[in-house]
Amino acid sequence: MYLHGTSRINSRGHLEIGGCDAVQLAADFGTPLYVYDEQLIRDNCRAYVEAFQQSGFAFQVAYASKAFCTMAMCKLVEEEGLSLDVVSGGELYTALKAGYPASRIHFHGNNKSPEELEMALDAGIGCFVADNFYELELLNHLAKERGKTAAILLRITPGVEAHTHEYISTGQQDSKFGFDLLSGQALQAIRNSLQAEALELLGVHCHIGSQIFETDGFVAAVGHIADFLLEVTQATGFTAKVVNLGGGYGIRYVEGDTPRRPEEYVKAITEAVRREFGSRNIPFPELWIEPGRSIVGESGTTLYTVGSVKEIPGVRKYVAVDGGMTDNLRPALYQAKYEAALANRMNEQSGELVSIAGKCCESGDMLIWDVALPPVRPGDILAVPCTGAYGYAMANNYNRIVRPAVVFVKDGSAELIVKRETLDDLIRLDRIPNRIQLQR
Ligand code: LLP
């Protein structure tokens, strides 16, 4: 198993994260447990910020909180000087309740409800990333009602779709998000925004994909945006103050994953903007980005306790843990791959290939199909690294399994940032109507 950040093997042969013995963490907080390496989150934030500082561009790095959103995380991001991207009233509420400054919040989403828009306007958030014509009208109306002006970016689909290793130019993009370039909708949205009295158009936004290793997709997107903004200036006289290039920067889940470092993505983007905007004589905009996974993904490790071990001779050995698709939906949903190790026996030779099963009533609830581990026994502590992004964020109560606790570890101290759910939490919102009570 690859050791990220402050993870190491301590003198007892145990996994240690943030100076804390993982076996002790499991004993103290129970399992499953999400353990976050706080220093690594901070280092990742700083890597993006420092790279932009060196570039000379005005910038904002907005953490995409969908990857992992809790009140403590919002505060940490604030401390590191990052802005915050939210995509729902729930994420917005979490940030505001944590005391995160509203003026640094960007609100995304393809179907923000009137209530969500009102909440964001009343809080005075920094920017709305407007996604469609319906939202432009609704937001203009709600802002006008309040005597306010809403700052907006328009989300456009630049005709670039990037995946881990390659990107494709899709031309007219079939996506539920944003204004399409080729059909002319994006230009129409610019005109509508400029005419709307309660909207202040700052610029444009695009997001080309997720878990991207190469930089060429971002570079291509910058070219498409520069073409579009030139057309916009010629047609309307508008000059964009802000260009937001979204998130999607990759991380290393397993051997063979080859993400770039934050500074390489930032360098590729800023150089492309210098080149593409410069050659068209478009003034340099402020650059915003929205990394989510690459801020928290490698920082999170899930600890499980091994329970039943079932061997089908000549076929497979199933090692079942006390969590599964309830705390990590990604393998079941995306066939996502993970590594693992026994946190209590890190130095033992890996002897056999086993499969890690979750405890849900669902055959597809497999966390890892093939992983080499020392002979596994019930009671062992299994560590699965790289679960920090879209793990807790997508956790659920299937089979009425409680969601795990979350701890931040740093310099030998572990702080609970989300308590483990209790059985009472599971029934807290349940009601039994009178008519289905037993009639006496
Ligand atoms: N900005 C926008 C507009 C986005 O849609 C996303 C992710 C991000 C930023 C952050 O992207 P990141 O840097 O985290 O790749 N549940 C999936 C990932 C869905 C990503 C959706 N949008 C997963 O577990 O892989």
mmCIF file of C-alpha atoms in Angstrom, residues 37-400:
data_model
loop_
_atom_site.group_PDB
_atom_site.id
_atom_site.type_symbol
_atom_site.label_atom_id
_atom_site.label_comp_id
_atom_site.label_asym_id
_atom_site.label_seq_id
_atom_site.Cartn_x
_atom_site.Cartn_y
_atom_site.Cartn_z
ATOM 1 C CA ASP A 37 -4.396 13.576 7.526
ATOM 2 C CA GLU A 38 -4.915 17.265 8.305
ATOM 3 C CA GLN A 39 -1.389 18.274 7.326
ATOM 4 C CA LEU A 40 -1.780 16.714 3.887
ATOM 5 C CA ILE A 41 -5.044 18.620 3.289
ATOM 6 C CA ARG A 42 -3.264 21.833 4.255
ATOM 7 C CA ASP A 43 -0.251 21.024 2.051
ATOM 8 C CA ASN A 44 -2.557 20.411 -0.919
ATOM 9 C CA CYS A 45 -4.358 23.730 -0.373
ATOM 10 C CA ARG A 46 -1.027 25.538 -0.159
ATOM 11 C CA ALA A 47 0.355 23.878 -3.286
ATOM 12 C CA TYR A 48 -2.424 25.395 -5.424
ATOM 13 C CA VAL A 49 -2.258 28.794 -3.750
ATOM 14 C CA GLU A 50 1.527 29.026 -4.036
ATOM 15 C CA ALA A 51 1.494 27.957 -7.680
ATOM 16 C CA PHE A 52 -0.951 30.739 -8.537
ATOM 17 C CA GLN A 53 1.012 33.257 -6.486
ATOM 18 C CA GLN A 54 4.051 32.448 -8.585
ATOM 19 C CA SER A 55 2.097 32.751 -11.823
ATOM 20 C CA GLY A 56 1.416 36.442 -11.328
ATOM 21 C CA PHE A 57 -2.288 36.018 -12.138
ATOM 22 C CA ALA A 58 -5.023 37.277 -9.825
ATOM 23 C CA PHE A 59 -6.765 34.105 -8.663
ATOM 24 C CA GLN A 60 -9.131 32.282 -6.367
ATOM 25 C CA VAL A 61 -8.747 28.611 -5.467
ATOM 26 C CA ALA A 62 -12.201 27.407 -4.422
ATOM 27 C CA TYR A 63 -12.403 24.072 -2.647
ATOM 28 C CA ALA A 64 -15.224 22.002 -4.212
ATOM 29 C CA SER A 65 -16.908 21.023 -0.980
ATOM 30 C CA LYS A 66 -18.973 18.266 -2.615
ATOM 31 C CA ALA A 67 -15.862 16.084 -2.222
ATOM 32 C CA PHE A 68 -16.058 16.301 1.577
ATOM 33 C CA CYS A 69 -18.192 18.856 3.356
ATOM 34 C CA THR A 70 -18.289 19.209 7.118
ATOM 35 C CA MET A 71 -18.132 22.274 9.343
ATOM 36 C CA ALA A 72 -14.534 21.550 10.413
ATOM 37 C CA MET A 73 -13.467 21.164 6.791
ATOM 38 C CA CYS A 74 -15.041 24.523 5.901
ATOM 39 C CA LYS A 75 -13.101 26.181 8.730
ATOM 40 C CA LEU A 76 -9.853 24.539 7.674
ATOM 41 C CA VAL A 77 -10.336 25.747 4.117
ATOM 42 C CA GLU A 78 -11.038 29.250 5.400
ATOM 43 C CA GLU A 79 -7.808 29.175 7.413
ATOM 44 C CA GLU A 80 -5.889 28.172 4.295
ATOM 45 C CA GLY A 81 -7.331 31.149 2.414
ATOM 46 C CA LEU A 82 -9.339 29.136 -0.104
ATOM 47 C CA SER A 83 -12.765 30.095 -1.428
ATOM 48 C CA LEU A 84 -15.569 27.542 -1.233
ATOM 49 C CA ASP A 85 -17.738 26.005 -3.938
ATOM 50 C CA VAL A 86 -21.126 24.683 -2.800
ATOM 51 C CA VAL A 87 -23.777 22.928 -4.874
ATOM 52 C CA SER A 88 -26.791 22.790 -2.600
ATOM 53 C CA GLY A 89 -28.575 24.529 0.229
ATOM 54 C CA GLY A 90 -27.178 21.826 2.492
ATOM 55 C CA GLU A 91 -23.545 22.542 1.663
ATOM 56 C CA LEU A 92 -24.253 26.276 1.874
ATOM 57 C CA TYR A 93 -25.896 25.842 5.275
ATOM 58 C CA THR A 94 -22.948 23.795 6.554
ATOM 59 C CA ALA A 95 -20.484 26.479 5.478
ATOM 60 C CA LEU A 96 -22.522 29.360 6.906
ATOM 61 C CA LYS A 97 -23.103 27.550 10.209
ATOM 62 C CA ALA A 98 -19.367 26.950 10.439
ATOM 63 C CA GLY A 99 -18.879 30.706 10.124
ATOM 64 C CA TYR A 100 -17.267 30.484 6.699
ATOM 65 C CA PRO A 101 -17.423 33.997 5.121
ATOM 66 C CA ALA A 102 -20.366 34.153 2.698
ATOM 67 C CA SER A 103 -18.521 36.549 0.409
ATOM 68 C CA ARG A 104 -16.083 33.770 -0.541
ATOM 69 C CA ILE A 105 -18.751 31.193 -1.400
ATOM 70 C CA HIS A 106 -19.560 30.259 -5.012
ATOM 71 C CA PHE A 107 -22.896 28.552 -5.607
ATOM 72 C CA HIS A 108 -23.149 25.886 -8.335
ATOM 73 C CA GLY A 109 -25.913 23.620 -9.541
ATOM 74 C CA ASN A 110 -28.115 22.930 -12.546
ATOM 75 C CA ASN A 111 -31.378 23.234 -10.635
ATOM 76 C CA LYS A 112 -31.022 25.570 -7.682
ATOM 77 C CA SER A 113 -34.417 25.957 -6.068
ATOM 78 C CA PRO A 114 -35.962 29.363 -5.337
ATOM 79 C CA GLU A 115 -35.437 28.655 -1.615
ATOM 80 C CA GLU A 116 -31.754 27.887 -2.164
ATOM 81 C CA LEU A 117 -31.249 31.034 -4.234
ATOM 82 C CA GLU A 118 -33.029 33.116 -1.577
ATOM 83 C CA MET A 119 -30.892 31.630 1.170
ATOM 84 C CA ALA A 120 -27.731 32.431 -0.784
ATOM 85 C CA LEU A 121 -28.868 35.979 -1.644
ATOM 86 C CA ASP A 122 -29.844 36.688 1.952
ATOM 87 C CA ALA A 123 -26.478 35.386 3.161
ATOM 88 C CA GLY A 124 -24.704 37.602 0.616
ATOM 89 C CA ILE A 125 -22.608 34.949 -1.098
ATOM 90 C CA GLY A 126 -19.820 36.015 -3.437
ATOM 91 C CA CYS A 127 -20.924 34.499 -6.721
ATOM 92 C CA PHE A 128 -23.569 32.374 -8.410
ATOM 93 C CA VAL A 129 -22.469 30.075 -11.198
ATOM 94 C CA ALA A 130 -25.593 30.367 -13.334
ATOM 95 C CA ASP A 131 -26.359 27.234 -15.269
ATOM 96 C CA ASN A 132 -29.418 27.882 -17.451
ATOM 97 C CA PHE A 133 -31.936 30.475 -18.678
ATOM 98 C CA TYR A 134 -34.498 29.586 -16.017
ATOM 99 C CA GLU A 135 -31.975 30.322 -13.274
ATOM 100 C CA LEU A 136 -30.930 33.642 -14.850
ATOM 101 C CA GLU A 137 -34.517 34.846 -14.798
ATOM 102 C CA LEU A 138 -35.285 33.529 -11.340
ATOM 103 C CA LEU A 139 -32.097 34.897 -9.811
ATOM 104 C CA ASN A 140 -32.597 38.305 -11.428
ATOM 105 C CA HIS A 141 -36.151 38.406 -10.090
ATOM 106 C CA LEU A 142 -35.222 37.329 -6.548
ATOM 107 C CA ALA A 143 -32.247 39.708 -6.377
ATOM 108 C CA LYS A 144 -34.373 42.607 -7.654
ATOM 109 C CA GLU A 145 -37.030 41.852 -5.018
ATOM 110 C CA ARG A 146 -34.333 42.240 -2.388
ATOM 111 C CA GLY A 147 -32.797 45.357 -3.874
ATOM 112 C CA LYS A 148 -29.569 43.417 -4.406
ATOM 113 C CA THR A 149 -27.241 42.670 -7.286
ATOM 114 C CA ALA A 150 -26.083 39.077 -7.748
ATOM 115 C CA ALA A 151 -22.594 38.521 -9.123
ATOM 116 C CA ILE A 152 -22.611 35.657 -11.624
ATOM 117 C CA LEU A 153 -20.449 33.494 -13.809
ATOM 118 C CA LEU A 154 -22.083 31.659 -16.697
ATOM 119 C CA ARG A 155 -21.307 27.973 -16.855
ATOM 120 C CA ILE A 156 -20.574 27.060 -20.432
ATOM 121 C CA THR A 157 -19.856 23.667 -21.986
ATOM 122 C CA PRO A 158 -16.672 24.272 -23.944
ATOM 123 C CA GLY A 159 -16.892 21.123 -26.065
ATOM 124 C CA VAL A 160 -14.046 19.421 -24.232
ATOM 125 C CA GLU A 161 -14.555 16.303 -22.180
ATOM 126 C CA ALA A 162 -11.546 15.037 -20.279
ATOM 127 C CA HIS A 163 -11.027 11.678 -18.641
ATOM 128 C CA THR A 164 -8.078 10.242 -16.792
ATOM 129 C CA HIS A 165 -5.724 9.915 -19.737
ATOM 130 C CA GLU A 166 -7.289 11.534 -22.744
ATOM 131 C CA TYR A 167 -9.610 14.311 -23.662
ATOM 132 C CA ILE A 168 -12.061 14.509 -26.506
ATOM 133 C CA SER A 169 -13.369 17.526 -28.321
ATOM 134 C CA THR A 170 -17.055 16.841 -28.323
ATOM 135 C CA GLY A 171 -18.230 19.859 -30.287
ATOM 136 C CA GLN A 172 -21.775 20.428 -29.207
ATOM 137 C CA GLN A 173 -21.842 18.833 -25.803
ATOM 138 C CA ASP A 174 -24.683 16.696 -24.587
ATOM 139 C CA SER A 175 -24.701 17.657 -20.912
ATOM 140 C CA LYS A 176 -27.239 18.597 -18.294
ATOM 141 C CA PHE A 177 -24.891 21.368 -17.173
ATOM 142 C CA GLY A 178 -24.372 24.817 -18.574
ATOM 143 C CA PHE A 179 -24.909 26.814 -21.738
ATOM 144 C CA ASP A 180 -23.854 25.197 -24.957
ATOM 145 C CA LEU A 181 -21.343 27.024 -27.161
ATOM 146 C CA LEU A 182 -22.119 25.797 -30.662
ATOM 147 C CA SER A 183 -25.859 26.364 -30.644
ATOM 148 C CA GLY A 184 -25.377 29.990 -29.669
ATOM 149 C CA GLN A 185 -27.003 29.536 -26.264
ATOM 150 C CA ALA A 186 -23.885 30.684 -24.458
ATOM 151 C CA LEU A 187 -23.807 33.980 -26.368
ATOM 152 C CA GLN A 188 -27.525 34.459 -25.770
ATOM 153 C CA ALA A 189 -26.960 33.876 -22.043
ATOM 154 C CA ILE A 190 -24.293 36.603 -22.070
ATOM 155 C CA ARG A 191 -26.747 39.028 -23.685
ATOM 156 C CA ASN A 192 -29.506 38.126 -21.196
ATOM 157 C CA SER A 193 -27.148 38.556 -18.255
ATOM 158 C CA LEU A 194 -25.949 41.947 -19.461
ATOM 159 C CA GLN A 195 -29.537 43.112 -19.805
ATOM 160 C CA ALA A 196 -30.665 41.785 -16.419
ATOM 161 C CA GLU A 197 -30.742 44.740 -14.028
ATOM 162 C CA ALA A 198 -30.029 42.767 -10.852
ATOM 163 C CA LEU A 199 -27.228 40.602 -12.256
ATOM 164 C CA GLU A 200 -23.559 41.530 -12.517
ATOM 165 C CA LEU A 201 -21.809 39.312 -15.034
ATOM 166 C CA LEU A 202 -18.219 38.603 -13.939
ATOM 167 C CA GLY A 203 -17.289 36.048 -16.573
ATOM 168 C CA VAL A 204 -17.531 32.383 -17.485
ATOM 169 C CA HIS A 205 -17.023 28.973 -15.920
ATOM 170 C CA CYS A 206 -16.361 25.513 -17.300
ATOM 171 C CA HIS A 207 -15.640 22.092 -15.817
ATOM 172 C CA ILE A 208 -14.313 19.456 -18.193
ATOM 173 C CA GLY A 209 -14.287 16.279 -16.099
ATOM 174 C CA SER A 210 -12.875 14.498 -13.102
ATOM 175 C CA GLN A 211 -9.803 12.464 -12.091
ATOM 176 C CA ILE A 212 -7.815 13.954 -14.988
ATOM 177 C CA PHE A 213 -4.078 13.166 -15.154
ATOM 178 C CA GLU A 214 -3.045 15.111 -18.234
ATOM 179 C CA THR A 215 -3.033 18.869 -18.742
ATOM 180 C CA ASP A 216 -4.001 18.937 -22.433
ATOM 181 C CA GLY A 217 -7.763 18.950 -21.757
ATOM 182 C CA PHE A 218 -7.449 22.100 -19.656
ATOM 183 C CA VAL A 219 -5.277 23.711 -22.308
ATOM 184 C CA ALA A 220 -7.862 22.881 -24.979
ATOM 185 C CA ALA A 221 -10.648 24.310 -22.824
ATOM 186 C CA VAL A 222 -8.722 27.578 -22.417
ATOM 187 C CA GLY A 223 -8.469 27.836 -26.218
ATOM 188 C CA HIS A 224 -12.225 27.329 -26.678
ATOM 189 C CA ILE A 225 -12.998 29.879 -23.984
ATOM 190 C CA ALA A 226 -10.642 32.436 -25.510
ATOM 191 C CA ASP A 227 -12.369 31.981 -28.896
ATOM 192 C CA PHE A 228 -15.738 32.437 -27.240
ATOM 193 C CA LEU A 229 -14.745 35.511 -25.237
ATOM 194 C CA LEU A 230 -13.370 37.156 -28.377
ATOM 195 C CA GLU A 231 -16.719 36.541 -30.074
ATOM 196 C CA VAL A 232 -18.494 37.914 -27.000
ATOM 197 C CA THR A 233 -16.449 41.120 -26.994
ATOM 198 C CA GLN A 234 -17.053 41.643 -30.702
ATOM 199 C CA ALA A 235 -20.788 41.013 -30.344
ATOM 200 C CA THR A 236 -21.507 42.799 -27.057
ATOM 201 C CA GLY A 237 -18.461 44.782 -25.966
ATOM 202 C CA PHE A 238 -18.298 42.720 -22.763
ATOM 203 C CA THR A 239 -14.892 41.767 -21.319
ATOM 204 C CA ALA A 240 -14.750 38.927 -18.787
ATOM 205 C CA LYS A 241 -13.135 39.776 -15.448
ATOM 206 C CA VAL A 242 -13.122 36.143 -14.324
ATOM 207 C CA VAL A 243 -12.555 32.770 -15.978
ATOM 208 C CA ASN A 244 -13.198 29.712 -13.790
ATOM 209 C CA LEU A 245 -11.749 26.444 -15.098
ATOM 210 C CA GLY A 246 -13.455 24.127 -12.600
ATOM 211 C CA GLY A 247 -11.923 21.093 -10.933
ATOM 212 C CA GLY A 248 -11.001 17.580 -11.964
ATOM 213 C CA TYR A 249 -7.288 17.323 -11.048
ATOM 214 C CA GLY A 250 -6.415 13.661 -10.518
ATOM 215 C CA ILE A 251 -5.017 11.737 -7.561
ATOM 216 C CA ARG A 252 -3.204 8.435 -7.035
ATOM 217 C CA TYR A 253 -5.638 5.758 -5.892
ATOM 218 C CA VAL A 254 -3.622 2.729 -7.023
ATOM 219 C CA GLU A 255 -0.298 1.862 -8.620
ATOM 220 C CA GLY A 256 -0.286 3.045 -12.202
ATOM 221 C CA ASP A 257 -2.250 6.217 -11.479
ATOM 222 C CA THR A 258 -0.043 9.086 -12.575
ATOM 223 C CA PRO A 259 -1.561 12.434 -11.628
ATOM 224 C CA ARG A 260 0.381 15.670 -12.065
ATOM 225 C CA ARG A 261 1.290 17.821 -9.093
ATOM 226 C CA PRO A 262 -0.968 20.844 -8.436
ATOM 227 C CA GLU A 263 1.724 23.220 -9.663
ATOM 228 C CA GLU A 264 1.891 21.422 -13.019
ATOM 229 C CA TYR A 265 -1.837 21.856 -13.634
ATOM 230 C CA VAL A 266 -1.664 25.502 -12.577
ATOM 231 C CA LYS A 267 1.362 26.127 -14.788
ATOM 232 C CA ALA A 268 -0.318 24.538 -17.809
ATOM 233 C CA ILE A 269 -3.459 26.597 -17.257
ATOM 234 C CA THR A 270 -1.744 29.927 -16.655
ATOM 235 C CA GLU A 271 0.606 29.449 -19.616
ATOM 236 C CA ALA A 272 -2.339 28.565 -21.853
ATOM 237 C CA VAL A 273 -4.221 31.672 -20.738
ATOM 238 C CA ARG A 274 -1.180 33.862 -21.356
ATOM 239 C CA ARG A 275 -0.796 32.386 -24.833
ATOM 240 C CA GLU A 276 -4.429 32.074 -25.958
ATOM 241 C CA PHE A 277 -5.691 35.347 -24.482
ATOM 242 C CA GLY A 278 -2.506 37.212 -25.371
ATOM 243 C CA SER A 279 -2.620 36.185 -29.030
ATOM 244 C CA ARG A 280 -6.233 37.401 -29.286
ATOM 245 C CA ASN A 281 -5.549 40.636 -27.417
ATOM 246 C CA ILE A 282 -8.047 39.754 -24.704
ATOM 247 C CA PRO A 283 -7.183 41.259 -21.297
ATOM 248 C CA PHE A 284 -6.031 38.604 -18.800
ATOM 249 C CA PRO A 285 -8.890 37.611 -16.509
ATOM 250 C CA GLU A 286 -8.729 36.646 -12.867
ATOM 251 C CA LEU A 287 -8.381 32.841 -12.820
ATOM 252 C CA TRP A 288 -10.463 30.663 -10.539
ATOM 253 C CA ILE A 289 -10.270 26.892 -10.117
ATOM 254 C CA GLU A 290 -12.279 24.393 -8.045
ATOM 255 C CA PRO A 291 -10.273 21.347 -6.925
ATOM 256 C CA GLY A 292 -12.164 18.908 -4.720
ATOM 257 C CA ARG A 293 -10.718 15.400 -4.977
ATOM 258 C CA SER A 294 -7.105 16.573 -5.143
ATOM 259 C CA ILE A 295 -7.475 18.538 -1.889
ATOM 260 C CA VAL A 296 -8.922 15.734 0.244
ATOM 261 C CA GLY A 297 -8.784 12.427 -1.653
ATOM 262 C CA GLU A 298 -5.341 11.169 -0.673
ATOM 263 C CA SER A 299 -5.737 12.628 2.829
ATOM 264 C CA GLY A 300 -8.481 10.196 3.853
ATOM 265 C CA THR A 301 -8.007 6.588 5.004
ATOM 266 C CA THR A 302 -10.849 4.340 6.090
ATOM 267 C CA LEU A 303 -10.205 1.869 8.906
ATOM 268 C CA TYR A 304 -12.353 -1.258 9.125
ATOM 269 C CA THR A 305 -12.406 -4.288 11.400
ATOM 270 C CA VAL A 306 -12.255 -7.652 9.664
ATOM 271 C CA GLY A 307 -15.100 -10.025 10.528
ATOM 272 C CA SER A 308 -15.981 -13.165 8.636
ATOM 273 C CA VAL A 309 -13.488 -14.730 6.253
ATOM 274 C CA LYS A 310 -14.940 -17.137 3.720
ATOM 275 C CA GLU A 311 -12.795 -19.270 1.464
ATOM 276 C CA ILE A 312 -14.234 -21.038 -1.573
ATOM 277 C CA PRO A 313 -11.406 -23.466 -2.378
ATOM 278 C CA GLY A 314 -9.887 -22.801 -5.736
ATOM 279 C CA VAL A 315 -12.187 -19.849 -6.339
ATOM 280 C CA ARG A 316 -11.783 -16.915 -3.981
ATOM 281 C CA LYS A 317 -11.319 -15.801 -0.395
ATOM 282 C CA TYR A 318 -13.836 -13.224 0.784
ATOM 283 C CA VAL A 319 -12.697 -11.033 3.661
ATOM 284 C CA ALA A 320 -15.689 -9.152 5.063
ATOM 285 C CA VAL A 321 -15.332 -5.829 6.860
ATOM 286 C CA ASP A 322 -17.728 -3.869 9.084
ATOM 287 C CA GLY A 323 -18.521 -1.274 6.385
ATOM 288 C CA GLY A 324 -18.779 -1.271 2.607
ATOM 289 C CA MET A 325 -20.884 0.546 0.034
ATOM 290 C CA THR A 326 -22.505 2.541 2.819
ATOM 291 C CA ASP A 327 -19.240 4.347 3.584
ATOM 292 C CA ASN A 328 -17.639 4.016 0.127
ATOM 293 C CA LEU A 329 -20.034 3.834 -2.783
ATOM 294 C CA ARG A 330 -17.359 4.397 -5.404
ATOM 295 C CA PRO A 331 -16.368 0.763 -6.119
ATOM 296 C CA ALA A 332 -20.007 -0.267 -6.591
ATOM 297 C CA LEU A 333 -20.931 2.837 -8.560
ATOM 298 C CA TYR A 334 -17.847 3.398 -10.714
ATOM 299 C CA GLN A 335 -15.818 0.174 -10.371
ATOM 300 C CA ALA A 336 -13.311 2.412 -8.598
ATOM 301 C CA LYS A 337 -10.084 0.709 -7.505
ATOM 302 C CA TYR A 338 -8.404 0.964 -4.110
ATOM 303 C CA GLU A 339 -5.386 -0.467 -2.294
ATOM 304 C CA ALA A 340 -5.465 -1.839 1.256
ATOM 305 C CA ALA A 341 -3.220 -3.075 4.045
ATOM 306 C CA LEU A 342 -3.536 -4.563 7.512
ATOM 307 C CA ALA A 343 -2.941 -1.581 9.802
ATOM 308 C CA ASN A 344 -1.951 -3.867 12.697
ATOM 309 C CA ARG A 345 0.589 -5.929 10.692
ATOM 310 C CA MET A 346 2.133 -3.562 8.163
ATOM 311 C CA ASN A 347 5.499 -5.335 8.002
ATOM 312 C CA GLU A 348 4.217 -8.843 7.356
ATOM 313 C CA GLN A 349 4.700 -10.284 3.912
ATOM 314 C CA SER A 350 1.643 -10.290 1.679
ATOM 315 C CA GLY A 351 0.869 -13.931 1.156
ATOM 316 C CA GLU A 352 -2.398 -14.233 -0.676
ATOM 317 C CA LEU A 353 -4.793 -12.476 -2.964
ATOM 318 C CA VAL A 354 -8.144 -11.831 -1.287
ATOM 319 C CA SER A 355 -11.350 -9.920 -1.993
ATOM 320 C CA ILE A 356 -12.689 -7.338 0.434
ATOM 321 C CA ALA A 357 -16.451 -7.539 0.854
ATOM 322 C CA GLY A 358 -18.731 -5.062 2.565
ATOM 323 C CA LYS A 359 -21.517 -6.089 4.925
ATOM 324 C CA CYS A 360 -24.489 -4.890 2.883
ATOM 325 C CA CYS A 361 -27.160 -7.214 1.589
ATOM 326 C CA GLU A 362 -26.047 -6.752 -1.990
ATOM 327 C CA SER A 363 -23.653 -8.914 -4.024
ATOM 328 C CA GLY A 364 -22.225 -5.788 -5.643
ATOM 329 C CA ASP A 365 -21.042 -4.570 -2.247
ATOM 330 C CA MET A 366 -17.364 -5.376 -2.853
ATOM 331 C CA LEU A 367 -14.745 -2.815 -1.852
ATOM 332 C CA ILE A 368 -11.746 -4.439 -3.568
ATOM 333 C CA TRP A 369 -11.772 -7.505 -5.827
ATOM 334 C CA ASP A 370 -8.089 -8.399 -5.627
ATOM 335 C CA VAL A 371 -5.622 -7.286 -3.012
ATOM 336 C CA ALA A 372 -2.543 -9.066 -1.654
ATOM 337 C CA LEU A 373 -2.531 -9.218 2.158
ATOM 338 C CA PRO A 374 -0.840 -11.257 4.867
ATOM 339 C CA PRO A 375 -3.078 -14.112 6.087
ATOM 340 C CA VAL A 376 -6.132 -12.230 7.354
ATOM 341 C CA ARG A 377 -7.821 -13.004 10.676
ATOM 342 C CA PRO A 378 -11.035 -11.737 12.207
ATOM 343 C CA GLY A 379 -10.226 -8.666 14.316
ATOM 344 C CA ASP A 380 -7.512 -7.363 11.990
ATOM 345 C CA ILE A 381 -7.741 -3.659 11.159
ATOM 346 C CA LEU A 382 -7.945 -3.086 7.422
ATOM 347 C CA ALA A 383 -6.844 0.305 6.123
ATOM 348 C CA VAL A 384 -8.076 1.567 2.751
ATOM 349 C CA PRO A 385 -6.261 4.760 1.732
ATOM 350 C CA CYS A 386 -7.446 7.503 -0.624
ATOM 351 C CA THR A 387 -11.052 7.515 0.539
ATOM 352 C CA GLY A 388 -11.066 11.206 1.466
ATOM 353 C CA ALA A 389 -13.012 12.456 -1.552
ATOM 354 C CA TYR A 390 -16.578 11.350 -2.269
ATOM 355 C CA GLY A 391 -16.407 8.754 0.521
ATOM 356 C CA TYR A 392 -18.089 10.329 3.513
ATOM 357 C CA ALA A 393 -19.738 12.745 1.068
ATOM 358 C CA MET A 394 -21.587 9.864 -0.613
ATOM 359 C CA ALA A 395 -22.095 7.751 2.513
ATOM 360 C CA ASN A 396 -25.590 6.460 3.041
ATOM 361 C CA ASN A 397 -27.735 4.397 5.393
ATOM 362 C CA TYR A 398 -28.515 1.432 3.124
ATOM 363 C CA ASN A 399 -29.579 -1.508 5.289
ATOM 364 C CA ARG A 400 -29.934 1.059 8.069
#
